[in-house]
Amino acid sequence: MSPKHVVFKKVCKDNSVAVYMGKRDFVDHVDSVDPVDGVILVDPEALQGRKVFVTLSCTFRYGRDDMDVMGIAFRRELYLSTRQVYPPLQDREKGIHTRTQAKLLRKLGHSAYPFFFEFPDNLPCSVALQPAPHDVGKQCAVEFEIRAFSAERQDAKVRRRSAVKLALRKVQFAPEGRGAAPCVETTRDFVMSEKPLHVRASLDKEIYYHGEPVKVHVSITNDSSKNIKNIIVSVDQVATVVLYSNDSYVKSVAIEEFGDSVPAGAALQKAYTLLPLLANNSERRGIALDGKLKHEDTNLASSSIIKEGVLQEVLGIMVSYRVTVKLIVGGSAIVCVCVCVCVCVPEKTCTLLWLPASLCTFIPCHKISVSLSEASVVRCIRWCHETGLTVALT
């Protein structure tokens, strides 16, 4: 079990079936994925001779339920696996795979039965497109869920009172290997200028964690006869729906117009810092988010990591990030430089995420190691200040 011994429980309306799970977040380690395990508690009297099944499903939803027309649903099942739990098809002790299951079975008694699933390698991670504040219904998303139900047979019609669903989330942490710091440069020639304009943009590293500031190093050598009037730097999120249309949605999750100018024949070397946060994009429609469980925080979607041999078409929604440097030259000319960057969730634990200085006071204290979403960090710091505790970010 988790350090807090949290157990997630959900019971169907007729009390015939209940689901118990030790966790709802399952990590994709690229070479392997955490298995899904739990326990089903049954009431033989309420079942009245029916069997109990449990299903693990992965669904890509690209339309609201009320948009279903002529029997065509705007969703697609990417994966579906079903197991019969009761009556058990094997000895109960052989179905125990984890300590969580063993503890739950001892606590719940002889009417509890374990279940176990393994994710296939080609499934995407949980991701969703943020709806507008006035939108209703379910959002466009890749969703996972465990569903337990009782029925006479597996393909029989299931009554809603005899079924229970529990949403899951499949997440991917940052890879251990660190690549070279990305860098890109370009040269632009102008018609009425003998010499070109040279621009170079680079980052400190390839992988950034959610809530961490992105420092962009810009080097400009303006040998042309044109004047650079402004510099705009942005972190752009590119979400591509690859399953049915290959549509791409490009959203700037952090953008700053710095107003720096570089006259003809001059040069500039400067570092610009941007902080992409979901808190600054919470009401923008179409922003890709990591999968969200009910009443829990989330963050901007992590960069999609494609495994070798997996078709992109089955990934549902692919997410990537780029840093764009725009130079406003002369009257209307624009010179763009784009640097690809990977934004991920840190593996296991990390120090408290970066926050704007206006949100807290930096006071020396003992170092704390946690892994939280950006909104959780804000609430944690505010609570510490209200209770008189000191907090330091590193």
Short mmCIF file of C-alpha atoms in Angstrom, two decimals:
data_model
loop_
_atom_site.label_atom_id
_atom_site.label_comp_id
_atom_site.label_asym_id
_atom_site.label_seq_id
_atom_site.Cartn_x
_atom_site.Cartn_y
_atom_site.Cartn_z
CA MET A 1 0.00 0.00 0.00
CA SER A 2 0.99 3.64 -0.22
CA PRO A 3 2.68 5.26 2.82
CA LYS A 4 -0.67 6.70 3.89
CA HIS A 5 -2.41 3.32 3.43
CA VAL A 6 -4.96 4.86 1.09
CA VAL A 7 -7.45 2.38 -0.39
CA PHE A 8 -9.90 3.41 -3.10
CA LYS A 9 -13.33 1.84 -2.75
CA LYS A 10 -16.47 1.99 -4.87
CA VAL A 11 -19.70 -0.02 -4.51
CA CYS A 12 -22.46 -0.57 -7.06
CA LYS A 13 -26.00 0.56 -6.22
CA ASP A 14 -27.40 -2.90 -5.48
CA ASN A 15 -24.41 -3.68 -3.18
CA SER A 16 -23.61 -6.89 -5.03
CA VAL A 17 -20.11 -5.85 -6.14
CA ALA A 18 -17.45 -3.54 -4.66
CA VAL A 19 -14.01 -2.60 -6.01
CA TYR A 20 -10.96 -2.01 -3.80
CA MET A 21 -7.67 -0.68 -5.20
CA GLY A 22 -4.47 0.51 -3.53
CA LYS A 23 -3.70 3.09 -6.22
CA ARG A 24 -5.18 4.67 -9.32
CA ASP A 25 -2.00 6.04 -10.92
CA PHE A 26 0.02 3.57 -12.98
CA VAL A 27 3.44 4.51 -14.34
CA ASP A 28 4.72 3.79 -17.83
CA HIS A 29 8.49 3.24 -17.51
CA VAL A 30 8.88 2.98 -21.32
CA ASP A 31 10.28 -0.58 -21.09
CA SER A 32 7.47 -1.72 -18.73
CA VAL A 33 4.19 -0.53 -17.21
CA ASP A 34 2.92 -0.97 -13.64
CA PRO A 35 0.29 -3.74 -13.57
CA VAL A 36 -3.28 -3.07 -12.44
CA ASP A 37 -4.30 -5.03 -9.37
CA GLY A 38 -7.11 -4.91 -6.86
CA VAL A 39 -9.78 -6.87 -5.03
CA ILE A 40 -13.48 -7.46 -5.77
CA LEU A 41 -15.81 -7.95 -2.80
CA VAL A 42 -19.02 -9.80 -3.67
CA ASP A 43 -22.31 -10.41 -1.85
CA PRO A 44 -23.47 -13.93 -2.88
CA GLU A 45 -27.03 -13.27 -1.67
CA ALA A 46 -27.37 -10.06 -3.72
CA LEU A 47 -25.87 -11.76 -6.78
CA GLN A 48 -28.67 -14.37 -6.91
CA GLY A 49 -26.59 -16.78 -8.97
CA ARG A 50 -25.05 -14.19 -11.32
CA LYS A 51 -21.35 -14.19 -12.18
CA VAL A 52 -18.98 -11.29 -11.55
CA PHE A 53 -16.61 -9.92 -14.20
CA VAL A 54 -14.03 -7.13 -14.15
CA THR A 55 -12.89 -5.19 -17.23
CA LEU A 56 -9.90 -2.94 -17.93
CA SER A 57 -10.53 -0.55 -20.82
CA CYS A 58 -8.78 2.29 -22.64
CA THR A 59 -11.10 4.63 -24.54
CA PHE A 60 -10.44 7.58 -26.81
CA ARG A 61 -13.34 10.03 -26.65
CA TYR A 62 -13.59 12.75 -29.31
CA GLY A 63 -17.20 13.91 -28.88
CA ARG A 64 -19.84 14.40 -26.21
CA ASP A 65 -22.32 11.65 -25.38
CA ASP A 66 -25.24 13.79 -26.56
CA MET A 67 -23.64 14.00 -30.01
CA ASP A 68 -24.19 10.30 -30.72
CA VAL A 69 -26.24 9.99 -33.91
CA MET A 70 -27.67 6.97 -35.74
CA GLY A 71 -26.05 4.62 -33.25
CA ILE A 72 -22.57 5.99 -33.95
CA ALA A 73 -20.69 6.93 -30.77
CA PHE A 74 -17.92 9.51 -30.86
CA ARG A 75 -15.54 7.29 -28.95
CA ARG A 76 -13.30 4.35 -29.74
CA GLU A 77 -12.12 1.54 -27.52
CA LEU A 78 -8.36 1.16 -27.90
CA TYR A 79 -8.15 -1.76 -25.49
CA LEU A 80 -10.56 -4.03 -23.64
CA SER A 81 -9.75 -7.00 -21.43
CA THR A 82 -12.23 -8.95 -19.26
CA ARG A 83 -11.69 -11.45 -16.44
CA GLN A 84 -14.20 -13.57 -14.55
CA VAL A 85 -13.71 -13.05 -10.81
CA TYR A 86 -16.63 -14.94 -9.30
CA PRO A 87 -17.06 -17.88 -9.28
CA PRO A 88 -13.24 -18.00 -9.37
CA LEU A 89 -11.62 -19.91 -12.25
CA GLN A 90 -8.46 -20.58 -10.24
CA ASP A 91 -7.38 -20.94 -6.64
CA ARG A 92 -7.68 -17.61 -4.82
CA GLU A 93 -4.13 -17.71 -3.47
CA LYS A 94 -2.72 -18.08 -7.00
CA GLY A 95 -4.40 -14.82 -8.02
CA ILE A 96 -2.49 -12.76 -5.44
CA HIS A 97 0.28 -10.74 -7.08
CA THR A 98 0.95 -7.86 -4.66
CA ARG A 99 1.11 -7.14 -0.92
CA THR A 100 -1.83 -4.77 -1.28
CA GLN A 101 -4.04 -7.60 -2.50
CA ALA A 102 -2.89 -9.89 0.28
CA LYS A 103 -3.70 -7.31 2.97
CA LEU A 104 -7.10 -6.51 1.47
CA LEU A 105 -8.03 -10.19 1.21
CA ARG A 106 -7.15 -10.78 4.87
CA LYS A 107 -9.23 -7.78 5.91
CA LEU A 108 -12.29 -8.38 3.68
CA GLY A 109 -12.63 -12.12 4.25
CA HIS A 110 -13.62 -15.07 2.07
CA SER A 111 -16.05 -13.10 -0.13
CA ALA A 112 -13.17 -11.08 -1.63
CA TYR A 113 -11.35 -12.12 -4.81
CA PRO A 114 -8.23 -10.64 -6.46
CA PHE A 115 -7.91 -9.42 -10.05
CA PHE A 116 -4.82 -8.57 -12.06
CA PHE A 117 -4.20 -6.93 -15.48
CA GLU A 118 -1.12 -6.03 -17.46
CA PHE A 119 -1.07 -3.10 -19.88
CA PRO A 120 0.04 -3.87 -23.45
CA ASP A 121 3.03 -1.88 -24.70
CA ASN A 122 1.17 0.09 -27.38
CA LEU A 123 -1.33 2.00 -25.23
CA PRO A 124 -1.11 5.80 -24.85
CA CYS A 125 -0.93 7.66 -21.55
CA SER A 126 -3.88 9.53 -20.06
CA VAL A 127 -4.30 12.93 -21.71
CA ALA A 128 -7.24 15.29 -22.25
CA LEU A 129 -8.01 18.52 -24.09
CA GLN A 130 -9.22 21.19 -21.68
CA PRO A 131 -12.79 22.33 -22.40
CA ALA A 132 -13.94 25.94 -22.23
CA PRO A 133 -15.59 27.09 -18.96
CA HIS A 134 -19.07 26.97 -20.55
CA ASP A 135 -18.65 23.53 -22.16
CA VAL A 136 -20.68 20.65 -20.72
CA GLY A 137 -20.26 16.90 -20.93
CA LYS A 138 -17.12 14.81 -21.15
CA GLN A 139 -14.02 16.23 -22.80
CA CYS A 140 -11.92 14.90 -25.66
CA ALA A 141 -9.57 12.53 -23.87
CA VAL A 142 -7.78 9.21 -23.60
CA GLU A 143 -9.32 7.53 -20.54
CA PHE A 144 -8.70 4.34 -18.55
CA GLU A 145 -11.14 2.67 -16.19
CA ILE A 146 -11.82 -0.49 -14.24
CA ARG A 147 -15.41 -1.74 -14.49
CA ALA A 148 -16.84 -4.53 -12.35
CA PHE A 149 -20.31 -5.93 -13.01
CA SER A 150 -22.53 -8.92 -12.33
CA ALA A 151 -24.41 -10.74 -15.09
CA GLU A 152 -25.53 -14.21 -16.12
CA ARG A 153 -22.75 -14.31 -18.71
CA GLN A 154 -20.02 -12.01 -20.00
CA ASP A 155 -21.88 -10.81 -23.11
CA ALA A 156 -25.27 -10.39 -21.38
CA LYS A 157 -26.88 -6.99 -20.91
CA VAL A 158 -25.66 -5.39 -17.70
CA ARG A 159 -27.96 -3.48 -15.37
CA ARG A 160 -26.59 -0.13 -14.22
CA ARG A 161 -27.36 -0.94 -10.61
CA SER A 162 -25.13 -4.01 -10.86
CA ALA A 163 -22.06 -2.27 -12.30
CA VAL A 164 -19.40 0.00 -10.82
CA LYS A 165 -16.65 2.02 -12.54
CA LEU A 166 -13.38 3.40 -11.20
CA ALA A 167 -11.31 5.79 -13.31
CA LEU A 168 -7.57 5.13 -13.59
CA ARG A 169 -4.67 7.19 -14.87
CA LYS A 170 -1.63 6.03 -16.84
CA VAL A 171 1.28 8.47 -16.54
CA GLN A 172 4.78 8.60 -17.93
CA PHE A 173 7.75 9.94 -16.01
CA ALA A 174 10.80 11.66 -17.44
CA PRO A 175 13.35 9.25 -18.93
CA GLU A 176 16.56 8.75 -16.99
CA GLY A 177 18.89 9.46 -19.92
CA ARG A 178 19.58 13.14 -20.56
CA GLY A 179 20.26 14.21 -24.14
CA ALA A 180 22.28 17.16 -25.34
CA ALA A 181 20.91 20.64 -24.75
CA PRO A 182 18.88 21.61 -27.84
CA CYS A 183 20.18 24.40 -30.04
CA VAL A 184 19.11 25.83 -33.38
CA GLU A 185 20.34 28.68 -35.54
CA THR A 186 19.31 30.33 -38.78
CA THR A 187 20.53 32.96 -41.20
CA ARG A 188 18.17 35.33 -43.00
CA ASP A 189 19.05 37.33 -46.12
CA PHE A 190 17.18 40.46 -47.14
CA VAL A 191 16.80 41.84 -50.64
CA MET A 192 18.24 45.31 -49.99
CA SER A 193 20.94 44.17 -47.58
CA GLU A 194 24.43 42.95 -48.47
CA LYS A 195 24.97 41.00 -45.26
CA PRO A 196 22.60 38.57 -43.45
CA LEU A 197 20.94 38.41 -40.05
CA HIS A 198 22.11 35.50 -37.89
CA VAL A 199 20.03 34.17 -34.97
CA ARG A 200 20.92 31.40 -32.52
CA ALA A 201 18.67 30.03 -29.74
CA SER A 202 19.61 27.39 -27.17
CA LEU A 203 18.36 25.88 -23.91
CA ASP A 204 20.20 24.74 -20.80
CA LYS A 205 18.94 21.15 -21.09
CA GLU A 206 16.62 18.89 -23.05
CA ILE A 207 14.14 17.88 -20.33
CA TYR A 208 12.21 20.26 -18.07
CA TYR A 209 9.82 19.31 -15.26
CA HIS A 210 6.36 20.79 -14.85
CA GLY A 211 6.57 24.11 -13.02
CA GLU A 212 10.26 24.60 -13.81
CA PRO A 213 11.30 27.85 -15.56
CA VAL A 214 12.68 27.56 -19.08
CA LYS A 215 15.70 29.75 -19.78
CA VAL A 216 16.24 30.58 -23.46
CA HIS A 217 19.63 31.89 -24.55
CA VAL A 218 19.33 34.11 -27.64
CA SER A 219 22.28 35.31 -29.67
CA ILE A 220 21.68 37.78 -32.52
CA THR A 221 24.25 39.12 -34.97
CA ASN A 222 22.54 41.75 -37.09
CA ASP A 223 24.91 42.49 -39.98
CA SER A 224 21.98 43.44 -42.20
CA SER A 225 20.68 46.95 -42.88
CA LYS A 226 17.39 46.16 -41.08
CA ASN A 227 16.50 47.11 -37.52
CA ILE A 228 15.04 44.53 -35.13
CA LYS A 229 12.23 46.32 -33.30
CA ASN A 230 11.01 43.64 -30.91
CA ILE A 231 11.72 40.15 -29.61
CA ILE A 232 8.92 37.75 -28.61
CA VAL A 233 9.68 34.43 -26.89
CA SER A 234 7.06 31.75 -26.25
CA VAL A 235 6.70 28.13 -25.12
CA ASP A 236 4.21 26.47 -27.46
CA GLN A 237 2.30 23.26 -26.84
CA VAL A 238 1.53 21.20 -29.95
CA ALA A 239 -1.30 18.67 -29.45
CA THR A 240 -1.93 16.38 -32.43
CA VAL A 241 -5.05 14.20 -32.56
CA VAL A 242 -3.60 11.31 -34.57
CA LEU A 243 -6.35 8.73 -34.25
CA TYR A 244 -8.97 10.03 -36.64
CA SER A 245 -8.00 13.35 -38.26
CA ASN A 246 -4.33 14.27 -37.58
CA ASP A 247 -5.44 17.74 -36.51
CA SER A 248 -2.86 19.81 -34.65
CA TYR A 249 -3.58 22.46 -32.03
CA VAL A 250 -0.76 24.90 -31.27
CA LYS A 251 -1.23 26.89 -28.06
CA SER A 252 1.26 29.25 -26.41
CA VAL A 253 1.34 28.22 -22.74
CA ALA A 254 3.85 30.95 -21.87
CA ILE A 255 4.64 34.04 -23.96
CA GLU A 256 6.53 37.26 -23.27
CA GLU A 257 7.06 40.34 -25.44
CA PHE A 258 10.34 41.76 -24.16
CA GLY A 259 10.59 44.85 -26.37
CA ASP A 260 14.37 44.54 -26.96
CA SER A 261 15.68 46.14 -30.14
CA VAL A 262 18.82 45.43 -32.16
CA PRO A 263 19.80 48.14 -34.65
CA ALA A 264 21.55 47.40 -37.93
CA GLY A 265 25.17 46.38 -37.48
CA ALA A 266 24.74 45.55 -33.78
CA ALA A 267 24.63 42.31 -31.78
CA LEU A 268 22.74 40.99 -28.75
CA GLN A 269 23.29 38.12 -26.35
CA LYS A 270 20.64 37.68 -23.69
CA ALA A 271 18.85 34.99 -21.67
CA TYR A 272 15.05 35.09 -21.41
CA THR A 273 13.09 33.12 -18.80
CA LEU A 274 9.57 31.75 -19.26
CA LEU A 275 7.42 29.82 -16.80
CA PRO A 276 4.73 27.63 -18.44
CA LEU A 277 2.02 26.84 -15.88
CA LEU A 278 -1.50 25.46 -16.08
CA ALA A 279 -2.55 28.15 -13.57
CA ASN A 280 -2.02 30.75 -16.30
CA ASN A 281 -4.01 28.73 -18.86
CA SER A 282 -6.80 27.27 -16.71
CA GLU A 283 -9.67 28.66 -18.83
CA ARG A 284 -8.20 28.26 -22.30
CA ARG A 285 -9.97 25.74 -24.50
CA GLY A 286 -7.88 23.08 -26.25
CA ILE A 287 -4.89 23.01 -23.87
CA ALA A 288 -3.71 19.41 -23.47
CA LEU A 289 -3.58 18.20 -19.85
CA ASP A 290 -2.32 15.08 -18.16
CA GLY A 291 -5.15 12.72 -17.24
CA LYS A 292 -7.19 13.99 -14.31
CA LEU A 293 -8.97 11.99 -11.64
CA LYS A 294 -12.01 13.49 -9.95
CA HIS A 295 -11.27 16.23 -7.39
CA GLU A 296 -7.53 15.97 -8.02
CA ASP A 297 -5.06 18.42 -9.49
CA THR A 298 -3.29 17.95 -12.79
CA ASN A 299 -0.80 19.83 -14.93
CA LEU A 300 -0.02 20.58 -18.55
CA ALA A 301 0.27 17.38 -20.56
CA SER A 302 3.68 15.75 -20.58
CA SER A 303 5.55 15.30 -23.83
CA SER A 304 4.61 12.06 -25.59
CA ILE A 305 7.41 9.50 -25.66
CA ILE A 306 6.91 7.09 -28.57
CA LYS A 307 8.12 3.55 -28.03
CA GLU A 308 9.94 1.75 -30.77
CA GLY A 309 7.63 -0.23 -33.04
CA VAL A 310 4.41 1.44 -31.82
CA LEU A 311 2.19 3.07 -34.45
CA GLN A 312 1.43 6.72 -33.78
CA GLU A 313 -2.18 6.23 -34.91
CA VAL A 314 -3.08 4.30 -31.74
CA LEU A 315 -1.74 6.95 -29.36
CA GLY A 316 -4.88 9.09 -29.57
CA ILE A 317 -3.37 12.49 -28.71
CA MET A 318 0.34 13.24 -29.10
CA VAL A 319 1.83 16.18 -27.22
CA SER A 320 5.10 18.02 -27.84
CA TYR A 321 6.58 21.38 -26.87
CA ARG A 322 8.73 23.93 -28.64
CA VAL A 323 10.32 27.25 -27.74
CA THR A 324 9.78 29.91 -30.40
CA VAL A 325 11.82 33.09 -30.76
CA LYS A 326 10.24 35.72 -33.03
CA LEU A 327 12.09 38.78 -34.27
CA ILE A 328 10.07 41.69 -35.62
CA VAL A 329 12.31 43.11 -38.35
CA GLY A 330 11.63 46.39 -40.13
CA GLY A 331 7.97 47.09 -40.75
CA SER A 332 6.40 43.61 -40.78
CA ALA A 333 9.00 40.91 -41.47
CA ILE A 334 9.16 38.12 -38.89
CA VAL A 335 12.11 35.79 -38.35
CA CYS A 336 11.26 32.65 -36.30
CA VAL A 337 13.51 30.14 -34.58
CA CYS A 338 11.95 27.03 -32.95
CA VAL A 339 13.68 24.76 -30.43
CA CYS A 340 12.06 21.46 -29.40
CA VAL A 341 11.87 20.79 -25.66
CA CYS A 342 10.61 17.84 -23.58
CA VAL A 343 8.33 18.61 -20.60
CA CYS A 344 7.73 15.68 -18.23
CA VAL A 345 6.86 14.60 -14.69
CA PRO A 346 9.97 13.82 -12.62
CA GLU A 347 10.65 10.21 -11.69
CA LYS A 348 9.65 9.30 -8.11
CA THR A 349 10.35 12.48 -6.10
CA CYS A 350 11.64 15.95 -6.78
CA THR A 351 12.24 19.10 -4.80
CA LEU A 352 9.37 21.53 -4.49
CA LEU A 353 8.46 22.92 -7.90
CA TRP A 354 9.44 26.43 -8.95
CA LEU A 355 6.98 29.23 -8.25
CA PRO A 356 6.89 32.95 -8.96
CA ALA A 357 8.54 34.92 -6.16
CA SER A 358 5.27 36.77 -5.51
CA LEU A 359 3.63 33.62 -4.16
CA CYS A 360 5.88 33.05 -1.19
CA THR A 361 8.80 34.21 0.92
CA PHE A 362 12.08 32.31 0.69
CA ILE A 363 13.22 31.38 4.18
CA PRO A 364 16.14 28.99 4.90
CA CYS A 365 14.91 25.71 6.37
CA HIS A 366 15.24 21.97 6.01
CA LYS A 367 14.94 20.61 2.47
CA ILE A 368 11.72 18.78 1.64
CA SER A 369 11.48 16.25 -1.19
CA VAL A 370 8.02 15.77 -2.69
CA SER A 371 6.26 15.27 -6.02
CA LEU A 372 3.23 17.53 -6.44
CA SER A 373 1.30 19.29 -9.14
CA GLU A 374 1.80 23.04 -9.38
CA ALA A 375 -1.60 23.81 -7.78
CA SER A 376 -0.84 21.46 -4.88
CA VAL A 377 2.47 23.22 -4.25
CA VAL A 378 0.73 26.60 -4.06
CA ARG A 379 -1.79 25.30 -1.52
CA CYS A 380 0.95 23.56 0.46
CA ILE A 381 2.98 26.76 0.78
CA ARG A 382 -0.03 28.85 1.73
CA TRP A 383 -0.98 26.31 4.40
CA CYS A 384 2.57 26.35 5.79
CA HIS A 385 2.52 30.13 6.09
CA GLU A 386 -0.90 30.09 7.75
CA THR A 387 0.31 27.59 10.33
CA GLY A 388 3.58 29.38 10.99
CA LEU A 389 5.86 26.89 9.21
CA THR A 390 8.70 28.04 6.99
CA VAL A 391 9.17 26.94 3.39
CA ALA A 392 12.11 27.15 1.05
CA LEU A 393 12.16 26.33 -2.66
CA THR A 394 15.36 24.94 -4.19
#
